[in-house]
Coordinates of C-alpha atoms and ligand atoms in Angstrom, one line a residue:
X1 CA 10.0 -11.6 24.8
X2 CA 11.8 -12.9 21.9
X3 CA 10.0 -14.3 19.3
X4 CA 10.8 -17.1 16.4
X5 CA 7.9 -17.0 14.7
X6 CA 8.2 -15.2 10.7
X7 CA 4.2 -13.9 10.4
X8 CA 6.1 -12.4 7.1
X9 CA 6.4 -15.3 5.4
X10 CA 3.1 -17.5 5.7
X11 CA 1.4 -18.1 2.9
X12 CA -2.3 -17.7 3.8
X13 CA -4.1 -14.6 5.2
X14 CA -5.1 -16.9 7.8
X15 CA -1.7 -18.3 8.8
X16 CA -0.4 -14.6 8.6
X17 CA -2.6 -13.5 11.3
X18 CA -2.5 -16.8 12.9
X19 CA 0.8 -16.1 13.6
X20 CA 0.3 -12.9 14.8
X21 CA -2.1 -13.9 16.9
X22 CA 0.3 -15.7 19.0
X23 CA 2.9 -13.4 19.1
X24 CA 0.5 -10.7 20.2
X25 CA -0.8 -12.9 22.5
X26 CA 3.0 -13.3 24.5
X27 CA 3.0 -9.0 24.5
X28 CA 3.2 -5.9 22.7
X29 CA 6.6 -5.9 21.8
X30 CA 8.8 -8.4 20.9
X31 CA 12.3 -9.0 20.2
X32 CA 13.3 -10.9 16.7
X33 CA 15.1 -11.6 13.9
X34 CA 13.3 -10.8 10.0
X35 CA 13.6 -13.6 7.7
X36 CA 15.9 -11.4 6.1
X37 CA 18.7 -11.9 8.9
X38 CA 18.2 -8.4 10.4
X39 CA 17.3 -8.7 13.9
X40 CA 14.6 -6.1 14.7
X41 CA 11.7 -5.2 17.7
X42 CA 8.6 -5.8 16.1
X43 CA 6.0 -4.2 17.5
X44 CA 2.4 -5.8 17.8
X45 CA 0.1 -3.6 20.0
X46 CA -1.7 -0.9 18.6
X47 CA -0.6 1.9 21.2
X48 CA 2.9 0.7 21.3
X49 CA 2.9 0.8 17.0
X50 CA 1.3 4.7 17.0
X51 CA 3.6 5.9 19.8
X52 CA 6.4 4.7 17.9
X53 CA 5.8 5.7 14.6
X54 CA 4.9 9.4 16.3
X55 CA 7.8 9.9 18.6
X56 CA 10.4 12.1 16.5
X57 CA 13.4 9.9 18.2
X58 CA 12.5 7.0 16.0
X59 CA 13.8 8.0 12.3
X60 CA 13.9 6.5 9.0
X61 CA 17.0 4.4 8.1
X62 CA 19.0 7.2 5.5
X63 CA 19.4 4.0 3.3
X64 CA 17.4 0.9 4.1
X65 CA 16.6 -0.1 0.5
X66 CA 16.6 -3.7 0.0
X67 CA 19.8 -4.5 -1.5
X68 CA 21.1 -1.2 -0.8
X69 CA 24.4 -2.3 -0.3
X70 CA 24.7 -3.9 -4.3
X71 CA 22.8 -0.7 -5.3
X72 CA 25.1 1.2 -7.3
X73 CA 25.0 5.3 -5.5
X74 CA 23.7 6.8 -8.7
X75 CA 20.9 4.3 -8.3
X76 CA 20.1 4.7 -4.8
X77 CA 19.9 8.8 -5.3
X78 CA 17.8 7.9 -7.7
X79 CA 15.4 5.5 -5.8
X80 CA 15.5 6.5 -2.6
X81 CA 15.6 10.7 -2.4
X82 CA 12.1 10.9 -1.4
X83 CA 10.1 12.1 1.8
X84 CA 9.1 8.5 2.9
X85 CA 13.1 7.2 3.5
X86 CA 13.4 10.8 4.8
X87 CA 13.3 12.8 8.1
X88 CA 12.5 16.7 8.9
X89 CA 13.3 19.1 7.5
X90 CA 14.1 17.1 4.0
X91 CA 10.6 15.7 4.8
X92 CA 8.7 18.3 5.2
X93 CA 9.8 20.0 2.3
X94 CA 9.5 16.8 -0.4
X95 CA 5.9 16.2 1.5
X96 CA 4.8 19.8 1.0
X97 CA 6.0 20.4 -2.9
X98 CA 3.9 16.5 -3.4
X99 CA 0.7 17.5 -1.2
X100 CA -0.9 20.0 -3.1
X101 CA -1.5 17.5 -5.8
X102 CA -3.0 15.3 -2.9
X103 CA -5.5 17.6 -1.3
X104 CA -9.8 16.3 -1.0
X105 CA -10.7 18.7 -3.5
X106 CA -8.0 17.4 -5.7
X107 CA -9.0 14.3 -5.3
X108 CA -12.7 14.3 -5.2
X109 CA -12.5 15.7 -8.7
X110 CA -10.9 12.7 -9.9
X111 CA -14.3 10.8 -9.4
X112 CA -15.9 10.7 -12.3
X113 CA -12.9 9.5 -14.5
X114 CA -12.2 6.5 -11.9
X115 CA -16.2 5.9 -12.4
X116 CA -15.4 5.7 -16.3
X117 CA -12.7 3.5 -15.6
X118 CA -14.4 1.3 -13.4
X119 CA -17.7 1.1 -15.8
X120 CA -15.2 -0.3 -18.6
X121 CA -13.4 -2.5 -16.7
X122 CA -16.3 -3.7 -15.1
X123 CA -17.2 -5.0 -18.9
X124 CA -14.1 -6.0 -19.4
X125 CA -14.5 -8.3 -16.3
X126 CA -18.4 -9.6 -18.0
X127 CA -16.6 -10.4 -20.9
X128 CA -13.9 -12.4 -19.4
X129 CA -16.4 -14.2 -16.8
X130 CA -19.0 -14.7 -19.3
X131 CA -21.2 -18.3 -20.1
X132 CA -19.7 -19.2 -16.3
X133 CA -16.0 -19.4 -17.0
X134 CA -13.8 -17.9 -14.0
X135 CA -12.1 -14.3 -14.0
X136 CA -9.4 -13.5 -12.6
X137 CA -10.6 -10.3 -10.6
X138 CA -6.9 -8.8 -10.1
X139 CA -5.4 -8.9 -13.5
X140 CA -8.5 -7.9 -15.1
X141 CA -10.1 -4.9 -12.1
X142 CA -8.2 -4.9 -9.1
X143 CA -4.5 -4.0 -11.2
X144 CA -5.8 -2.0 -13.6
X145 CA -7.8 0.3 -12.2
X146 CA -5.3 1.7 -9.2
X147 CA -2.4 1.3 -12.2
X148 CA -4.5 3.3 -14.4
X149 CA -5.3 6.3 -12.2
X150 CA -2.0 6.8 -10.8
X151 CA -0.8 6.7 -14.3
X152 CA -2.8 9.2 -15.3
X153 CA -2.3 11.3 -12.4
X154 CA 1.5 11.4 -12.6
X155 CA 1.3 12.0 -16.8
X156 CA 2.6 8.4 -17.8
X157 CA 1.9 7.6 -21.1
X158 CA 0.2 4.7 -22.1
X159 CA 2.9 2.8 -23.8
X160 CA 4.9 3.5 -21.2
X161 CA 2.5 2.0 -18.5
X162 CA 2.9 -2.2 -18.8
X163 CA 6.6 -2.6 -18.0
X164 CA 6.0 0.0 -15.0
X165 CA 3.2 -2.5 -13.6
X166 CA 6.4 -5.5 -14.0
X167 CA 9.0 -3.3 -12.4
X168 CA 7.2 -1.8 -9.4
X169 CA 5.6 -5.6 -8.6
X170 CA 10.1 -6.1 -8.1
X171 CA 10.5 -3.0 -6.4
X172 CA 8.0 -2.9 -3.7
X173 CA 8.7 -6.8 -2.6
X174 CA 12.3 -6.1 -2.8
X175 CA 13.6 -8.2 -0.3
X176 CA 12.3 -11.2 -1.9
X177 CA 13.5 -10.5 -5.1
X178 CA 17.3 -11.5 -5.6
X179 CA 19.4 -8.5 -6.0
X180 CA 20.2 -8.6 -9.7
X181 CA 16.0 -8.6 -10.4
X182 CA 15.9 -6.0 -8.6
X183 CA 18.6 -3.8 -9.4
X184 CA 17.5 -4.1 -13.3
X185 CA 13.9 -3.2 -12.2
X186 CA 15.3 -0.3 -10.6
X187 CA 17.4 1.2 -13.4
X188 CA 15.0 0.8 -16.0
X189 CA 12.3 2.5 -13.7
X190 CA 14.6 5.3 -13.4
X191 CA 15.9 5.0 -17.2
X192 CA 12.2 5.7 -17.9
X193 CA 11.7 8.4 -15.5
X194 CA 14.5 10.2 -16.3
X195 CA 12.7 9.9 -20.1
X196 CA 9.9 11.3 -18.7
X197 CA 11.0 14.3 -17.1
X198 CA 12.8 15.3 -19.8
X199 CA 10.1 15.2 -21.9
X200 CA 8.0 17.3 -19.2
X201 CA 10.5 19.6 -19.3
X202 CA 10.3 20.3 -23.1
X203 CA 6.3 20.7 -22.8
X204 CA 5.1 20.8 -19.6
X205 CA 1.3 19.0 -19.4
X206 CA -1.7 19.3 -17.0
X207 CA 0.2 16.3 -14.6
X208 CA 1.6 15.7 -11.8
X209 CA 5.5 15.0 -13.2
X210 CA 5.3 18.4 -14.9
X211 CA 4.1 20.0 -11.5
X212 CA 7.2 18.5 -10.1
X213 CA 9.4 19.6 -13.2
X214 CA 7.7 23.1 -12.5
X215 CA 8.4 23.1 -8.9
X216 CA 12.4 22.2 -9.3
X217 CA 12.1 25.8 -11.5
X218 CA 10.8 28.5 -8.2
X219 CA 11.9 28.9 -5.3
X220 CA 12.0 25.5 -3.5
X221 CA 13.8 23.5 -6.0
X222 CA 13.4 19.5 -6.3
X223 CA 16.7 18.1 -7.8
X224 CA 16.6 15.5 -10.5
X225 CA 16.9 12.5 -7.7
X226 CA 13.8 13.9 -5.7
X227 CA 11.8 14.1 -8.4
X228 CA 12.9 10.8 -10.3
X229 CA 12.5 9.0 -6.5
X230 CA 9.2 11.1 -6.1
X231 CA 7.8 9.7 -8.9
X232 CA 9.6 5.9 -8.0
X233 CA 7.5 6.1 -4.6
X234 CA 4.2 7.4 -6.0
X235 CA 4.1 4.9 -8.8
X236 CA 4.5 2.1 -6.4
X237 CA 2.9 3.2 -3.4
X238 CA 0.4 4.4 -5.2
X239 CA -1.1 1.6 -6.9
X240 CA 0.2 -1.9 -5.4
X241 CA -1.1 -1.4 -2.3
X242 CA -4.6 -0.1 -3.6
X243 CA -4.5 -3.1 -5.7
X244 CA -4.6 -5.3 -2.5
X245 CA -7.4 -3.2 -1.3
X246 CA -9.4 -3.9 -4.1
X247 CA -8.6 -8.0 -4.4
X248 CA -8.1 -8.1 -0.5
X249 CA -11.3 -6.2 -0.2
X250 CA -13.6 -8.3 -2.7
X251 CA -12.0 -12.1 -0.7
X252 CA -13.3 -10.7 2.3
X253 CA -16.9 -9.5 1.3
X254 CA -17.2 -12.9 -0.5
X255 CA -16.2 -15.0 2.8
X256 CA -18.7 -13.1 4.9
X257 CA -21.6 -13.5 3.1
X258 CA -23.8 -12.1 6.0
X259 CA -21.8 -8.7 6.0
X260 CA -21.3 -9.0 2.3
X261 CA -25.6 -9.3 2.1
X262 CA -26.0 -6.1 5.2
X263 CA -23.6 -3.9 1.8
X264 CA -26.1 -5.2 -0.7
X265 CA -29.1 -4.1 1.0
X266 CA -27.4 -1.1 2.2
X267 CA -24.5 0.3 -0.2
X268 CA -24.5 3.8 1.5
X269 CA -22.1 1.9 4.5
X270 CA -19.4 1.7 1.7
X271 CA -17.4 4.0 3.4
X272 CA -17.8 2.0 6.4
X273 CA -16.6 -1.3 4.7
X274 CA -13.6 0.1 3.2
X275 CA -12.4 1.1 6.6
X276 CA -13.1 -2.1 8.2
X277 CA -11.7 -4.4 5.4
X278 CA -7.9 -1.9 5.9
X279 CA -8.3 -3.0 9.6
X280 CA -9.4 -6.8 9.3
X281 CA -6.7 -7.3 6.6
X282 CA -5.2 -3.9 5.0
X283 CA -2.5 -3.8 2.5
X284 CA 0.3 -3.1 4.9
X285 CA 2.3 -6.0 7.0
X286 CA 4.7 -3.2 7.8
X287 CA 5.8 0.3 7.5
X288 CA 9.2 0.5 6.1
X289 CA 11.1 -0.2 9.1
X290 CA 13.1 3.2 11.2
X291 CA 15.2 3.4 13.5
X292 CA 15.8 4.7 17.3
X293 CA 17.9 7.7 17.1
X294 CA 17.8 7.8 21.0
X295 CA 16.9 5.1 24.0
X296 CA 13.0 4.7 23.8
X297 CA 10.6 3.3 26.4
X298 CA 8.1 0.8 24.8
X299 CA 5.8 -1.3 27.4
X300 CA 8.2 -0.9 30.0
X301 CA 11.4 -2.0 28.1
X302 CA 13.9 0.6 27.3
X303 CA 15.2 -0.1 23.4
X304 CA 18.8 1.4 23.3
X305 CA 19.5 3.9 20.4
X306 CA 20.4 2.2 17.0
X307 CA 18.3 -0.3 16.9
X308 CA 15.7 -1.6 13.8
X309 CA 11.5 -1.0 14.7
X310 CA 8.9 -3.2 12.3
X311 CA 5.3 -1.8 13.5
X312 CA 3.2 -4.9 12.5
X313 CA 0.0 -3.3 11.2
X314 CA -1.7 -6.5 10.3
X315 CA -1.6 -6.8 15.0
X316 CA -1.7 -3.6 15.5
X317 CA -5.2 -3.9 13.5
X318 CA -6.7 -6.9 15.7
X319 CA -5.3 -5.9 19.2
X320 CA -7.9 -7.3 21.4
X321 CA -7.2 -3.8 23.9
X322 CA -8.0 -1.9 21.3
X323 CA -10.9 -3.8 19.1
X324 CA -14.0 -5.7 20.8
X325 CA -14.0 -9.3 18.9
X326 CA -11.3 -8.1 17.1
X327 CA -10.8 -11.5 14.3
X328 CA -14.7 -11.0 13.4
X329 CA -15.3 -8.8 10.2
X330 CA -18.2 -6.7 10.9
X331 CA -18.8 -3.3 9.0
X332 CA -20.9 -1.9 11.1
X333 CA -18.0 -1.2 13.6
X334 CA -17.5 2.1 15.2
X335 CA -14.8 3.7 17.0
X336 CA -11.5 3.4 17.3
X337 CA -9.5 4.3 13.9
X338 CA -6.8 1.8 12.1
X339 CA -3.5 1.9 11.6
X340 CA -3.5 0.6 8.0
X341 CA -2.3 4.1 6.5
X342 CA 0.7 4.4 9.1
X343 CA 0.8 7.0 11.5
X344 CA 2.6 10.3 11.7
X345 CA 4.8 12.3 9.8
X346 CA 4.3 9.3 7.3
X347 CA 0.9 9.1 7.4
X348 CA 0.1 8.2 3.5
X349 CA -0.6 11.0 1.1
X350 CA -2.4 8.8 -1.2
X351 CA -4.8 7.9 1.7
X352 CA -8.1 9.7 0.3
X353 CA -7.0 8.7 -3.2
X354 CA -6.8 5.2 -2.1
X355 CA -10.2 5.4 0.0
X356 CA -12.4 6.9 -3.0
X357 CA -10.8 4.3 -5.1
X358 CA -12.0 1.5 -3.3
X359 CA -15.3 2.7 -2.6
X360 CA -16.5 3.6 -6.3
X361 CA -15.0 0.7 -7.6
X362 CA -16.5 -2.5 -4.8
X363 CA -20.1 -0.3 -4.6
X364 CA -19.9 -0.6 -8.5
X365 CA -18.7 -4.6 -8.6
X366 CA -21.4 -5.2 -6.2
X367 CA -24.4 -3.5 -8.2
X368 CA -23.2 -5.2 -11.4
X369 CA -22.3 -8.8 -10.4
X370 CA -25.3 -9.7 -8.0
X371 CA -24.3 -13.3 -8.2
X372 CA -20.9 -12.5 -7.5
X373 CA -18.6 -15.4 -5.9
X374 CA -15.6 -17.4 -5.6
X375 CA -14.6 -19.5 -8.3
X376 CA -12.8 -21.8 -6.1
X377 CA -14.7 -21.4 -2.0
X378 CA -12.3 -24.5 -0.8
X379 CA -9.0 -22.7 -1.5
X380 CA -7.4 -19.9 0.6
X381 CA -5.6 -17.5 -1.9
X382 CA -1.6 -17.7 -2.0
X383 CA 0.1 -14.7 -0.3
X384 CA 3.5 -13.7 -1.0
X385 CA 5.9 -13.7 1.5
X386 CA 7.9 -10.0 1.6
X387 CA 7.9 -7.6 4.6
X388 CA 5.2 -4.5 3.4
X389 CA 2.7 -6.1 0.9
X390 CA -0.1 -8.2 2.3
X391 CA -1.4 -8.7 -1.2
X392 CA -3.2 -11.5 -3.4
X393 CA -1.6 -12.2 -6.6
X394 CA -4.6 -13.8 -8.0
X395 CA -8.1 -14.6 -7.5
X396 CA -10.6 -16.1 -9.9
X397 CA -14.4 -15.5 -9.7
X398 CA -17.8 -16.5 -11.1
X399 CA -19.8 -13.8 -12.0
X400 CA -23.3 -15.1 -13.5
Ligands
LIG501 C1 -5.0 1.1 0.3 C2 -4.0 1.7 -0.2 C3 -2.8 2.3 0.6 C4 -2.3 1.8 1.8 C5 -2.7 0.7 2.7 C6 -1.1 2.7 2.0 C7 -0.3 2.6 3.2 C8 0.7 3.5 3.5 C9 1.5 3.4 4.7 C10 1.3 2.4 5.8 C11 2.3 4.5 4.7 C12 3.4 4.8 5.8 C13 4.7 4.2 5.4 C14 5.8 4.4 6.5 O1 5.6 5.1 7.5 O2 6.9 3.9 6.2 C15 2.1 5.1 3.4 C16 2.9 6.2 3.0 C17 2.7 6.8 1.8 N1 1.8 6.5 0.8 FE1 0.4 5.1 0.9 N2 -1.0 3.6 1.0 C18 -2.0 3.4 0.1 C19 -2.2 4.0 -1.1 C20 -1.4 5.1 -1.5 C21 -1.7 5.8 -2.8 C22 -2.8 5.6 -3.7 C23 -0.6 6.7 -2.9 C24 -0.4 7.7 -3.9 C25 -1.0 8.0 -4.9 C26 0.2 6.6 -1.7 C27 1.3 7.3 -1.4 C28 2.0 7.3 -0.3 C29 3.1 8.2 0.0 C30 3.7 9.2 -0.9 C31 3.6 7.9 1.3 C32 4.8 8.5 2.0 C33 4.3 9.6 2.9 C34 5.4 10.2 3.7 O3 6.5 9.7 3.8 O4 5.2 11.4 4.2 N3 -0.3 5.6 -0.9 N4 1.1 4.5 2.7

């Protein structure tokens, strides 16, 4: 049952689930030690990861922040108050006074402006790739468009927007980062915040920062370190892991030129290929890791209380109990649900945001580039090693 093997740190999407593949293949649950030194149970099978991550006895960590321990405390109020390092009743509280921002309706109406968006990157991207030279697809779509909506959404002006792309690529890879990168990420993401809310404050806008500002003024107040960490989370949830979606999403479709030709002729199973590229290869490698508050039963092994849980989404995705053929990409797949959004009290907020995101903008990629491909077919794209991103930094394309 214990396990060597680092799936966190190979380089290649392949390797990564290569990896574990293997470990999957010895057993649901296994115990390790993270590259980061912490030993830990990393889970791999998908009923194991949702029980876990449902069962009110496993907790997040009050202060598992990479680095925590270099953190100055003023810092870490400021970073880490917020409903995703927290457990009922705090929660359920910070989740509520955030939801109502998050709701279908709410959503949905964003549509046409990520259309707009989309439509000019899109040239942006003809530009770029025009007369045969490559594009890189992340810098120039996959970054900006996620970067922009959540931008927009929270009321972050545009001057303000560039060094929050830099500091938020530190924050959410933390644990690769050395603590001094990522402790002067952190304080000038909060410097800026801080800027922000002030400025809310004076003259409230139509956004969600001045919703929060509002909400700190009723009845259920937010303090300054909820709403500066609020904002911390949804600024880097909210658009790295969308941006993986998008570049992880587009690698996929190219490799499988057969599924990628079944979209072409029949765009209205978007929906359908967004939610099979978040289970062959989602965003996530891992939830933020909790903790067992109690003794928990997991595939017949009793965990004691205390000890660190890593749900491995990336296995949890491709557990052969749960998936028929479960490494094959195929969009026409029915059935049972993924795991790539979490599960729970945690389940992510941003999760219809993220999903009408991804379909407007690959439907519209597809219906503009028809000749769409990879500028380099021979190379597997670089992944960063870290513990939550499964991401591609970069990924060049022909598009004509
Ligand atoms: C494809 C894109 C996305 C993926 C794969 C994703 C994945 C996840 C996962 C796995 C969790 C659970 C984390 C845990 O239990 O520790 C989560 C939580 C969360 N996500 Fe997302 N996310 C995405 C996009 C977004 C967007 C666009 C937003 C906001 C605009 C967002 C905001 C949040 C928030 C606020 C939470 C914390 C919820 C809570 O603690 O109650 N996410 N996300």
């Amino acid at each position: 049952m214990s396990a060597d093997a680092s799936p966190f740190t190979e380089l290649t999407g392949s390797a990564r689930h290569a990896a574990l593949a293997e470990l999957a293949a010895r057993g649901p649950l296994h115990r390790t030690t993270l590259f980061t030194g912490v030993p830990v149970w990393l889970v791999t099978g998908h009923d194991e990861v949702r029980a876990l991550m449902a069962d009110p006895t496993v907790v997040k960590p009050p202060a598992p922040a990479p680095h925590s321990d270099r953190l100055p405390a003023e810092l870490d109020a400021a970073m880490n108050h917020n409903m995703l390092l927290r457990n009922p009743p705090d929660h359920t509280r910070l989740r509520k006074l955030v939801s109502a921002a998050f709701t279908r309706r709410r959503i949905d109406e964003l549509a046409p402006r990520i259309r707009e968006l989309t439509a000019e990157l899109l040239d942006d991207l003809a530009r770029a790739g025009a007369g045969g030279q490559p594009a890189d697809l992340v810098s120039l779509f996959g970054y900006p468009l996620p970067m922009t909506v959540i931008c927009e959404l929270v009321g972050v002006p545009d001057d303000r927007r560039h060094a929050f792309r830099q500091w938020s690529g530190v924050l959410i890879n933390g644990t690769v980062h050395p603590a001094e990168e990522y402790i002067a990420a952190a304080s000038a993401m909060v410097q800026c915040i801080r800027e922000l809310v002030e400025e809310k404050r004076a003259a409230p806008a139509d956004d969600l920062l001045s919703g929060l500002v509002l909400a700190q003024d009723g009845d259920d107040r937010l303090t300054d370190d909820e709403i500066t960490s609020t904002i911390v989370l949804l600024l880097t949830a909210g658009h790295e892991t969308t941006v993986s979606l998008l570049t992880i999403g587009v690698h996929t479709l190219l490799t499988h030129p057969r599924q990628l030709g079944l979209l072409r002729s029949q765009p209205e199973r978007i929906a359908d290929a967004v939610e099979e590229i978040l289970r062959f290869d989602g965003p996530g490698q891992a939830p933020v890791p909790a903790i067992t508050a109690e003794p928990v039963e997991v595939a017949g092994v009793t965990i004691p209380a205390g000890e660190v849980i890593v749900p491995a989404l990336l296995a949890a995705n491709r557990d052969p109990r749960r998936y028929a053929e479960p490494d094959e990409f195929d969009i026409t797949r029915s059935g049972s649900p993924h795991v790539a959004f979490g599960h729970g009290i945690h389940h992510c907020l941003g999760a219809p945001l993220a999903r009408l995101e991804a379909r407007i903008a690959l439907e519209a990629l597809l219906a503009r580039f028809p000749r769409l491909r990879l500028a380099r077919p021979d190379e597997e794209p670089a992944r960063p090693p870290g513990l939550l991103l499964n991401t591609i930094p970069a990924l060049p394309v022909l598009i004509d």
